[in-house]
PDB file of C-alpha atoms in Angstrom:
ATOM      1  CA  UNK K   1       0.000   0.000   0.000  1.00 42.00           C
ATOM      2  CA  UNK K   2       1.339   3.464  -0.827  1.00 41.00           C
ATOM      3  CA  UNK K   3       2.286   5.671   2.136  1.00 44.00           C
ATOM      4  CA  UNK K   4      -0.345   8.299   1.402  1.00 46.00           C
ATOM      5  CA  UNK K   5      -3.064   5.693   1.058  1.00 46.00           C
ATOM      6  CA  UNK K   6      -1.926   4.067   4.305  1.00 48.00           C
ATOM      7  CA  UNK K   7      -2.367   7.322   6.196  1.00 47.00           C
ATOM      8  CA  UNK K   8      -5.843   7.801   4.776  1.00 43.00           C
ATOM      9  CA  UNK K   9      -6.929   4.278   5.672  1.00 46.00           C
ATOM     10  CA  UNK K  10      -5.443   4.470   9.170  1.00 48.00           C
ATOM     11  CA  UNK K  11      -7.171   7.800   9.714  1.00 49.00           C
ATOM     12  CA  UNK K  12     -10.497   6.299   8.682  1.00 46.00           C
ATOM     13  CA  UNK K  13     -10.005   3.321  10.961  1.00 44.00           C
ATOM     14  CA  UNK K  14      -9.125   5.552  13.905  1.00 46.00           C
ATOM     15  CA  UNK K  15     -12.344   7.488  13.328  1.00 45.00           C
ATOM     16  CA  UNK K  16     -14.406   4.296  13.261  1.00 43.00           C
ATOM     17  CA  UNK K  17     -12.706   3.001  16.410  1.00 45.00           C
ATOM     18  CA  UNK K  18     -13.642   6.196  18.232  1.00 43.00           C
ATOM     19  CA  UNK K  19     -17.259   5.756  17.168  1.00 55.00           C
ATOM     20  CA  UNK K  20     -17.584   2.091  18.173  1.00 80.00           C
ATOM     21  CA  UNK K  21     -18.407   2.624  21.817  1.00 76.00           C
ATOM     22  CA  UNK K  22     -21.651   0.657  21.547  1.00 87.00           C
ATOM     23  CA  UNK K  23     -22.079  -3.066  22.139  1.00 94.00           C
ATOM     24  CA  UNK K  24     -22.242  -5.596  19.326  1.00 97.00           C
ATOM     25  CA  UNK K  25     -25.925  -6.083  20.126  1.00 96.00           C
ATOM     26  CA  UNK K  26     -26.580  -2.369  19.660  1.00 96.00           C
ATOM     27  CA  UNK K  27     -24.575  -2.352  16.425  1.00 97.00           C
ATOM     28  CA  UNK K  28     -26.574  -5.289  15.086  1.00 98.00           C
ATOM     29  CA  UNK K  29     -29.863  -3.623  15.954  1.00 97.00           C
ATOM     30  CA  UNK K  30     -28.742  -0.401  14.260  1.00 97.00           C
ATOM     31  CA  UNK K  31     -28.019  -2.414  11.120  1.00 98.00           C
ATOM     32  CA  UNK K  32     -31.357  -4.199  11.503  1.00 98.00           C
ATOM     33  CA  UNK K  33     -33.145  -0.836  11.498  1.00 98.00           C
ATOM     34  CA  UNK K  34     -31.085   0.603   8.637  1.00 98.00           C
ATOM     35  CA  UNK K  35     -31.641  -2.466   6.450  1.00 98.00           C
ATOM     36  CA  UNK K  36     -35.389  -2.864   7.007  1.00 98.00           C
ATOM     37  CA  UNK K  37     -35.186  -5.757   9.448  1.00 98.00           C
ATOM     38  CA  UNK K  38     -38.920  -5.885  10.127  1.00 97.00           C
ATOM     39  CA  UNK K  39     -39.410  -6.916   6.504  1.00 98.00           C
ATOM     40  CA  UNK K  40     -36.638  -9.481   6.221  1.00 98.00           C
ATOM     41  CA  UNK K  41     -37.580 -12.889   4.946  1.00 98.00           C
ATOM     42  CA  UNK K  42     -36.260 -14.359   8.194  1.00 98.00           C
ATOM     43  CA  UNK K  43     -35.514 -12.258  11.279  1.00 98.00           C
ATOM     44  CA  UNK K  44     -35.967 -15.018  13.832  1.00 97.00           C
ATOM     45  CA  UNK K  45     -34.755 -14.151  17.315  1.00 97.00           C
ATOM     46  CA  UNK K  46     -33.608 -10.634  16.542  1.00 97.00           C
ATOM     47  CA  UNK K  47     -33.776  -8.216  19.476  1.00 93.00           C
ATOM     48  CA  UNK K  48     -34.576 -11.008  21.937  1.00 92.00           C
ATOM     49  CA  UNK K  49     -32.129 -12.966  24.067  1.00 92.00           C
ATOM     50  CA  UNK K  50     -28.545 -13.752  23.192  1.00 95.00           C
ATOM     51  CA  UNK K  51     -27.354 -12.288  19.853  1.00 97.00           C
ATOM     52  CA  UNK K  52     -25.634 -15.604  19.130  1.00 97.00           C
ATOM     53  CA  UNK K  53     -29.078 -17.181  18.708  1.00 97.00           C
ATOM     54  CA  UNK K  54     -30.299 -14.594  16.195  1.00 98.00           C
ATOM     55  CA  UNK K  55     -30.891 -15.752  12.640  1.00 98.00           C
ATOM     56  CA  UNK K  56     -27.742 -15.402  10.554  1.00 97.00           C
ATOM     57  CA  UNK K  57     -25.420 -14.592  13.461  1.00 98.00           C
ATOM     58  CA  UNK K  58     -22.549 -16.817  14.584  1.00 97.00           C
ATOM     59  CA  UNK K  59     -20.277 -16.297  17.596  1.00 97.00           C
ATOM     60  CA  UNK K  60     -17.076 -17.635  19.083  1.00 96.00           C
ATOM     61  CA  UNK K  61     -16.821 -19.299  22.503  1.00 96.00           C
ATOM     62  CA  UNK K  62     -16.454 -15.912  24.170  1.00 96.00           C
ATOM     63  CA  UNK K  63     -19.710 -14.671  22.686  1.00 96.00           C
ATOM     64  CA  UNK K  64     -18.246 -12.243  20.145  1.00 97.00           C
ATOM     65  CA  UNK K  65     -19.832 -12.069  16.691  1.00 97.00           C
ATOM     66  CA  UNK K  66     -17.750 -13.909  14.083  1.00 97.00           C
ATOM     67  CA  UNK K  67     -20.333 -14.425  11.322  1.00 97.00           C
ATOM     68  CA  UNK K  68     -23.079 -12.287   9.807  1.00 98.00           C
ATOM     69  CA  UNK K  69     -24.798 -14.355   7.132  1.00 97.00           C
ATOM     70  CA  UNK K  70     -27.966 -12.861   5.680  1.00 97.00           C
ATOM     71  CA  UNK K  71     -27.914 -13.665   1.943  1.00 96.00           C
ATOM     72  CA  UNK K  72     -31.144 -13.426  -0.069  1.00 95.00           C
ATOM     73  CA  UNK K  73     -33.036 -12.151   2.968  1.00 97.00           C
ATOM     74  CA  UNK K  74     -34.700  -8.995   1.586  1.00 97.00           C
ATOM     75  CA  UNK K  75     -32.259  -6.531   3.117  1.00 98.00           C
ATOM     76  CA  UNK K  76     -32.925  -3.003   1.821  1.00 97.00           C
ATOM     77  CA  UNK K  77     -31.476   0.414   2.598  1.00 97.00           C
ATOM     78  CA  UNK K  78     -27.879   1.462   3.160  1.00 98.00           C
ATOM     79  CA  UNK K  79     -25.080   0.067   5.293  1.00 98.00           C
ATOM     80  CA  UNK K  80     -24.039   2.258   8.219  1.00 96.00           C
ATOM     81  CA  UNK K  81     -20.745   2.654  10.065  1.00 96.00           C
ATOM     82  CA  UNK K  82     -22.024   0.135  12.615  1.00 97.00           C
ATOM     83  CA  UNK K  83     -20.738  -2.552  10.232  1.00 97.00           C
ATOM     84  CA  UNK K  84     -17.252  -1.821  11.561  1.00 96.00           C
ATOM     85  CA  UNK K  85     -18.089  -2.608  15.186  1.00 97.00           C
ATOM     86  CA  UNK K  86     -17.353  -6.361  15.067  1.00 97.00           C
ATOM     87  CA  UNK K  87     -13.602  -6.809  15.686  1.00 95.00           C
ATOM     88  CA  UNK K  88     -13.804 -10.636  15.618  1.00 96.00           C
ATOM     89  CA  UNK K  89     -15.906 -10.884  12.466  1.00 97.00           C
ATOM     90  CA  UNK K  90     -14.565 -13.449   9.988  1.00 96.00           C
ATOM     91  CA  UNK K  91     -17.443 -13.810   7.527  1.00 96.00           C
ATOM     92  CA  UNK K  92     -19.821 -11.132   6.205  1.00 97.00           C
ATOM     93  CA  UNK K  93     -22.377 -12.390   3.697  1.00 96.00           C
ATOM     94  CA  UNK K  94     -25.011  -9.887   2.589  1.00 97.00           C
ATOM     95  CA  UNK K  95     -25.251 -10.978  -1.042  1.00 95.00           C
ATOM     96  CA  UNK K  96     -28.442 -11.313  -3.088  1.00 94.00           C
ATOM     97  CA  UNK K  97     -30.220  -8.404  -1.414  1.00 95.00           C
ATOM     98  CA  UNK K  98     -31.224  -4.823  -2.300  1.00 94.00           C
ATOM     99  CA  UNK K  99     -28.623  -2.897  -0.311  1.00 96.00           C
ATOM    100  CA  UNK K 100     -27.840   0.447  -1.945  1.00 95.00           C
ATOM    101  CA  UNK K 101     -25.482   3.382  -1.527  1.00 96.00           C
ATOM    102  CA  UNK K 102     -21.747   3.377  -0.804  1.00 97.00           C
ATOM    103  CA  UNK K 103     -19.846   0.924   1.373  1.00 98.00           C
ATOM    104  CA  UNK K 104     -18.957   2.745   4.622  1.00 97.00           C
ATOM    105  CA  UNK K 105     -15.294   3.340   5.393  1.00 96.00           C
ATOM    106  CA  UNK K 106     -15.946   1.390   8.591  1.00 96.00           C
ATOM    107  CA  UNK K 107     -15.591  -1.810   6.536  1.00 97.00           C
ATOM    108  CA  UNK K 108     -11.867  -1.333   7.042  1.00 96.00           C
ATOM    109  CA  UNK K 109     -12.136  -1.951  10.764  1.00 96.00           C
ATOM    110  CA  UNK K 110     -12.954  -5.641  10.199  1.00 97.00           C
ATOM    111  CA  UNK K 111      -9.306  -6.644  10.399  1.00 95.00           C
ATOM    112  CA  UNK K 112     -10.076 -10.332  11.050  1.00 96.00           C
ATOM    113  CA  UNK K 113     -12.408 -10.631   8.070  1.00 97.00           C
ATOM    114  CA  UNK K 114     -11.650 -13.529   5.721  1.00 96.00           C
ATOM    115  CA  UNK K 115     -14.838 -13.825   3.646  1.00 96.00           C
ATOM    116  CA  UNK K 116     -16.731 -10.836   2.236  1.00 97.00           C
ATOM    117  CA  UNK K 117     -19.711 -11.323  -0.062  1.00 96.00           C
ATOM    118  CA  UNK K 118     -21.621  -8.234  -1.184  1.00 97.00           C
ATOM    119  CA  UNK K 119     -22.484  -9.614  -4.636  1.00 94.00           C
ATOM    120  CA  UNK K 120     -25.812  -8.815  -6.274  1.00 93.00           C
ATOM    121  CA  UNK K 121     -26.909  -5.680  -4.491  1.00 94.00           C
ATOM    122  CA  UNK K 122     -27.268  -2.049  -5.594  1.00 94.00           C
ATOM    123  CA  UNK K 123     -24.119  -0.735  -3.984  1.00 96.00           C
ATOM    124  CA  UNK K 124     -22.686   2.342  -5.665  1.00 95.00           C
ATOM    125  CA  UNK K 125     -19.855   4.834  -5.476  1.00 96.00           C
ATOM    126  CA  UNK K 126     -16.161   3.889  -5.636  1.00 97.00           C
ATOM    127  CA  UNK K 127     -14.745   0.575  -4.494  1.00 98.00           C
ATOM    128  CA  UNK K 128     -13.955   1.057  -0.786  1.00 97.00           C
ATOM    129  CA  UNK K 129     -10.289   1.923  -0.251  1.00 97.00           C
ATOM    130  CA  UNK K 130     -10.669   1.231   3.477  1.00 97.00           C
ATOM    131  CA  UNK K 131     -11.117  -2.445   2.598  1.00 97.00           C
ATOM    132  CA  UNK K 132      -7.357  -2.590   2.057  1.00 97.00           C
ATOM    133  CA  UNK K 133      -6.888  -2.558   5.827  1.00 96.00           C
ATOM    134  CA  UNK K 134      -8.515  -6.012   6.034  1.00 96.00           C
ATOM    135  CA  UNK K 135      -5.332  -7.811   5.060  1.00 95.00           C
ATOM    136  CA  UNK K 136      -6.532 -11.330   5.912  1.00 96.00           C
ATOM    137  CA  UNK K 137      -9.320 -11.330   3.347  1.00 97.00           C
ATOM    138  CA  UNK K 138      -9.333 -14.479   1.216  1.00 95.00           C
ATOM    139  CA  UNK K 139     -12.597 -14.086  -0.710  1.00 96.00           C
ATOM    140  CA  UNK K 140     -13.792 -10.678  -1.915  1.00 97.00           C
ATOM    141  CA  UNK K 141     -17.087 -10.680  -3.809  1.00 97.00           C
ATOM    142  CA  UNK K 142     -18.199  -7.229  -5.004  1.00 97.00           C
ATOM    143  CA  UNK K 143     -19.735  -8.196  -8.343  1.00 94.00           C
ATOM    144  CA  UNK K 144     -23.135  -7.308  -9.772  1.00 93.00           C
ATOM    145  CA  UNK K 145     -23.407  -3.877  -8.222  1.00 94.00           C
ATOM    146  CA  UNK K 146     -23.047  -0.290  -9.457  1.00 94.00           C
ATOM    147  CA  UNK K 147     -19.518   0.488  -8.295  1.00 96.00           C
ATOM    148  CA  UNK K 148     -17.762   3.042 -10.476  1.00 95.00           C
ATOM    149  CA  UNK K 149     -14.354   4.622 -10.891  1.00 96.00           C
ATOM    150  CA  UNK K 150     -10.973   2.927 -10.946  1.00 97.00           C
ATOM    151  CA  UNK K 151      -9.739  -0.060  -8.960  1.00 98.00           C
ATOM    152  CA  UNK K 152      -7.780   1.290  -5.957  1.00 98.00           C
ATOM    153  CA  UNK K 153      -4.056   0.563  -6.342  1.00 97.00           C
ATOM    154  CA  UNK K 154      -3.950  -1.047  -2.899  1.00 97.00           C
ATOM    155  CA  UNK K 155      -6.227  -3.856  -4.145  1.00 98.00           C
ATOM    156  CA  UNK K 156      -3.235  -5.549  -5.774  1.00 97.00           C
ATOM    157  CA  UNK K 157      -0.921  -5.403  -2.757  1.00 96.00           C
ATOM    158  CA  UNK K 158      -2.926  -5.484   0.478  1.00 97.00           C
ATOM    159  CA  UNK K 159      -4.549  -8.926   0.702  1.00 97.00           C
ATOM    160  CA  UNK K 160      -1.756 -11.364   1.504  1.00 94.00           C
ATOM    161  CA  UNK K 161      -3.876 -14.519   1.479  1.00 95.00           C
ATOM    162  CA  UNK K 162      -6.510 -13.602  -1.122  1.00 96.00           C
ATOM    163  CA  UNK K 163      -7.829 -16.412  -3.329  1.00 95.00           C
ATOM    164  CA  UNK K 164     -10.741 -14.887  -5.253  1.00 95.00           C
ATOM    165  CA  UNK K 165     -11.797 -11.359  -6.192  1.00 97.00           C
ATOM    166  CA  UNK K 166     -15.059 -10.715  -8.040  1.00 96.00           C
ATOM    167  CA  UNK K 167     -15.477  -7.257  -9.592  1.00 96.00           C
ATOM    168  CA  UNK K 168     -17.679  -8.286 -12.518  1.00 93.00           C
ATOM    169  CA  UNK K 169     -20.804  -6.482 -13.643  1.00 92.00           C
ATOM    170  CA  UNK K 170     -20.104  -3.007 -12.333  1.00 93.00           C
ATOM    171  CA  UNK K 171     -19.305   0.383 -13.892  1.00 92.00           C
ATOM    172  CA  UNK K 172     -15.563   0.320 -13.253  1.00 94.00           C
ATOM    173  CA  UNK K 173     -13.200   2.273 -15.495  1.00 93.00           C
ATOM    174  CA  UNK K 174      -9.474   2.775 -15.972  1.00 95.00           C
ATOM    175  CA  UNK K 175      -7.034  -0.138 -16.138  1.00 94.00           C
ATOM    176  CA  UNK K 176      -7.614  -3.704 -15.048  1.00 94.00           C
ATOM    177  CA  UNK K 177      -4.694  -3.777 -12.627  1.00 96.00           C
ATOM    178  CA  UNK K 178      -2.173  -6.598 -12.492  1.00 96.00           C
ATOM    179  CA  UNK K 179      -3.180  -9.030  -9.730  1.00 96.00           C
ATOM    180  CA  UNK K 180      -0.592 -11.647 -10.668  1.00 95.00           C
ATOM    181  CA  UNK K 181       1.631 -10.861  -7.691  1.00 95.00           C
ATOM    182  CA  UNK K 182      -0.677 -12.662  -5.257  1.00 96.00           C
ATOM    183  CA  UNK K 183       0.688 -16.064  -4.240  1.00 95.00           C
ATOM    184  CA  UNK K 184      -2.596 -17.792  -3.420  1.00 95.00           C
ATOM    185  CA  UNK K 185      -5.012 -16.123  -5.827  1.00 95.00           C
ATOM    186  CA  UNK K 186      -6.636 -18.370  -8.417  1.00 93.00           C
ATOM    187  CA  UNK K 187      -9.631 -16.419  -9.775  1.00 94.00           C
ATOM    188  CA  UNK K 188     -10.423 -12.856 -10.804  1.00 95.00           C
ATOM    189  CA  UNK K 189     -13.764 -11.914 -12.332  1.00 93.00           C
ATOM    190  CA  UNK K 190     -13.698  -8.622 -14.207  1.00 93.00           C
ATOM    191  CA  UNK K 191     -16.154  -8.987 -17.101  1.00 90.00           C
ATOM    192  CA  UNK K 192     -18.787  -6.407 -17.938  1.00 89.00           C
ATOM    193  CA  UNK K 193     -17.079  -3.243 -16.795  1.00 91.00           C
ATOM    194  CA  UNK K 194     -15.630  -0.394 -18.847  1.00 90.00           C
ATOM    195  CA  UNK K 195     -11.903  -0.950 -18.421  1.00 91.00           C
ATOM    196  CA  UNK K 196      -9.474   0.563 -20.920  1.00 90.00           C
ATOM    197  CA  UNK K 197      -8.478  -2.931 -22.034  1.00 86.00           C
ATOM    198  CA  UNK K 198     -10.882  -5.816 -21.563  1.00 79.00           C
ATOM    199  CA  UNK K 199      -8.193  -8.498 -21.148  1.00 86.00           C
ATOM    200  CA  UNK K 200      -4.726  -6.928 -20.599  1.00 89.00           C
ATOM    201  CA  UNK K 201      -1.467  -8.626 -21.531  1.00 89.00           C
ATOM    202  CA  UNK K 202      -0.487  -9.660 -18.001  1.00 91.00           C
ATOM    203  CA  UNK K 203      -3.296 -12.236 -18.047  1.00 90.00           C
ATOM    204  CA  UNK K 204      -1.488 -14.301 -20.699  1.00 88.00           C
ATOM    205  CA  UNK K 205       1.408 -15.132 -18.355  1.00 89.00           C
ATOM    206  CA  UNK K 206      -0.525 -15.388 -15.099  1.00 91.00           C
ATOM    207  CA  UNK K 207      -1.690 -18.556 -13.387  1.00 92.00           C
ATOM    208  CA  UNK K 208      -4.841 -16.751 -12.250  1.00 93.00           C
ATOM    209  CA  UNK K 209      -8.090 -17.660 -13.989  1.00 92.00           C
ATOM    210  CA  UNK K 210      -9.320 -14.272 -15.207  1.00 92.00           C
ATOM    211  CA  UNK K 211     -12.919 -14.191 -16.414  1.00 90.00           C
ATOM    212  CA  UNK K 212     -12.929 -11.041 -18.533  1.00 88.00           C
ATOM    213  CA  UNK K 213     -15.367 -11.898 -21.324  1.00 83.00           C
ATOM    214  CA  UNK K 214     -18.847 -13.345 -21.603  1.00 78.00           C
ATOM    215  CA  UNK K 215     -22.492 -12.400 -21.714  1.00 77.00           C
ATOM    216  CA  UNK K 216     -23.575  -9.441 -19.601  1.00 80.00           C
ATOM    217  CA  UNK K 217     -27.248 -10.339 -19.715  1.00 75.00           C
ATOM    218  CA  UNK K 218     -27.408 -10.819 -15.963  1.00 73.00           C
ATOM    219  CA  UNK K 219     -25.626  -7.563 -15.060  1.00 77.00           C
ATOM    220  CA  UNK K 220     -27.640  -4.834 -13.313  1.00 62.00           C
ATOM    221  CA  UNK K 221     -26.136  -2.008 -15.361  1.00 53.00           C
ATOM    222  CA  UNK K 222     -28.425   0.873 -16.410  1.00 50.00           C
ATOM    223  CA  UNK K 223     -28.851   0.787 -20.188  1.00 47.00           C
ATOM    224  CA  UNK K 224     -27.635   4.389 -20.458  1.00 45.00           C
ATOM    225  CA  UNK K 225     -24.198   3.401 -19.131  1.00 44.00           C
ATOM    226  CA  UNK K 226     -23.331   0.278 -21.110  1.00 44.00           C
ATOM    227  CA  UNK K 227     -19.571  -0.370 -21.314  1.00 43.00           C
ATOM    228  CA  UNK K 228     -18.377   0.599 -24.791  1.00 43.00           C
ATOM    229  CA  UNK K 229     -16.341  -2.577 -25.336  1.00 38.00           C
ATOM    230  CA  UNK K 230     -19.433  -4.793 -25.125  1.00 37.00           C
ATOM    231  CA  UNK K 231     -20.735  -5.160 -28.678  1.00 37.00           C
ATOM    232  CA  UNK K 232     -24.451  -5.427 -28.047  1.00 33.00           C
ATOM    233  CA  UNK K 233     -26.854  -3.741 -30.426  1.00 37.00           C
ATOM    234  CA  UNK K 234     -28.756  -0.994 -28.614  1.00 35.00           C
ATOM    235  CA  UNK K 235     -27.465  -2.394 -25.328  1.00 31.00           C
ATOM    236  CA  UNK K 236     -29.968  -5.186 -25.713  1.00 31.00           C
ATOM    237  CA  UNK K 237     -28.423  -7.367 -23.025  1.00 30.00           C
ATOM    238  CA  UNK K 238     -28.785  -4.723 -20.348  1.00 29.00           C
ATOM    239  CA  UNK K 239     -31.742  -3.494 -18.356  1.00 27.00           C
ATOM    240  CA  UNK K 240     -32.267  -0.599 -15.945  1.00 28.00           C
ATOM    241  CA  UNK K 241     -31.771  -1.406 -12.279  1.00 29.00           C
ATOM    242  CA  UNK K 242     -35.290  -0.085 -11.609  1.00 32.00           C
ATOM    243  CA  UNK K 243     -36.839  -2.663 -13.913  1.00 30.00           C
ATOM    244  CA  UNK K 244     -35.076  -5.920 -13.192  1.00 30.00           C
ATOM    245  CA  UNK K 245     -37.042  -8.760 -14.826  1.00 32.00           C
ATOM    246  CA  UNK K 246     -38.447 -11.435 -12.545  1.00 32.00           C
TER     247      UNK K 246
END
């Protein structure tokens, strides 16, 4: 990570740390409220008894939250900085929901996180730079959202043990950075963005499986912002996020 970026990330983390004076139970309930918990498909046990018995929540032997698993559970709304208040969290799975808005910088406080799945939501804004503080991440799934801008440079240096990174089906621009320096990485998904080069030269000599081409029919990209390199007449394989077919 570059020195300047390091200072920014550390500053963000220090801010989050100062804000996390609430209990994990309070943080979970704040997220419950922000993400429409009363309308979740399954909210069994929430706000009653031990948090470790709540649907989708796993804990270690000391009672600290280690898993938040709520995929395909009708979560709506935006993530709040409370997401950073779980220092022992190892797995965060919020995929297949309708979460919108940017990813809070507080995501960078999850320094024990190994598995992150935010696929198939409506997340927007830039890819979170603060994520680079979570150096133990092995699986990073950010595909099928509305992220835009360039891939942060720290994404190719910060995750020592990373195995998979999914960035497909977004609105990313700039260069598809060279991820070949990662020792354990075996898959990168980058298709259906608007990178300068769809499949850059470094891919030819890398052992990483890079999925950089293929149909974009299932990508939630507004039809007014179709990537130019996708040769689809009238953007026929795209549909507006507001009118996703059943």
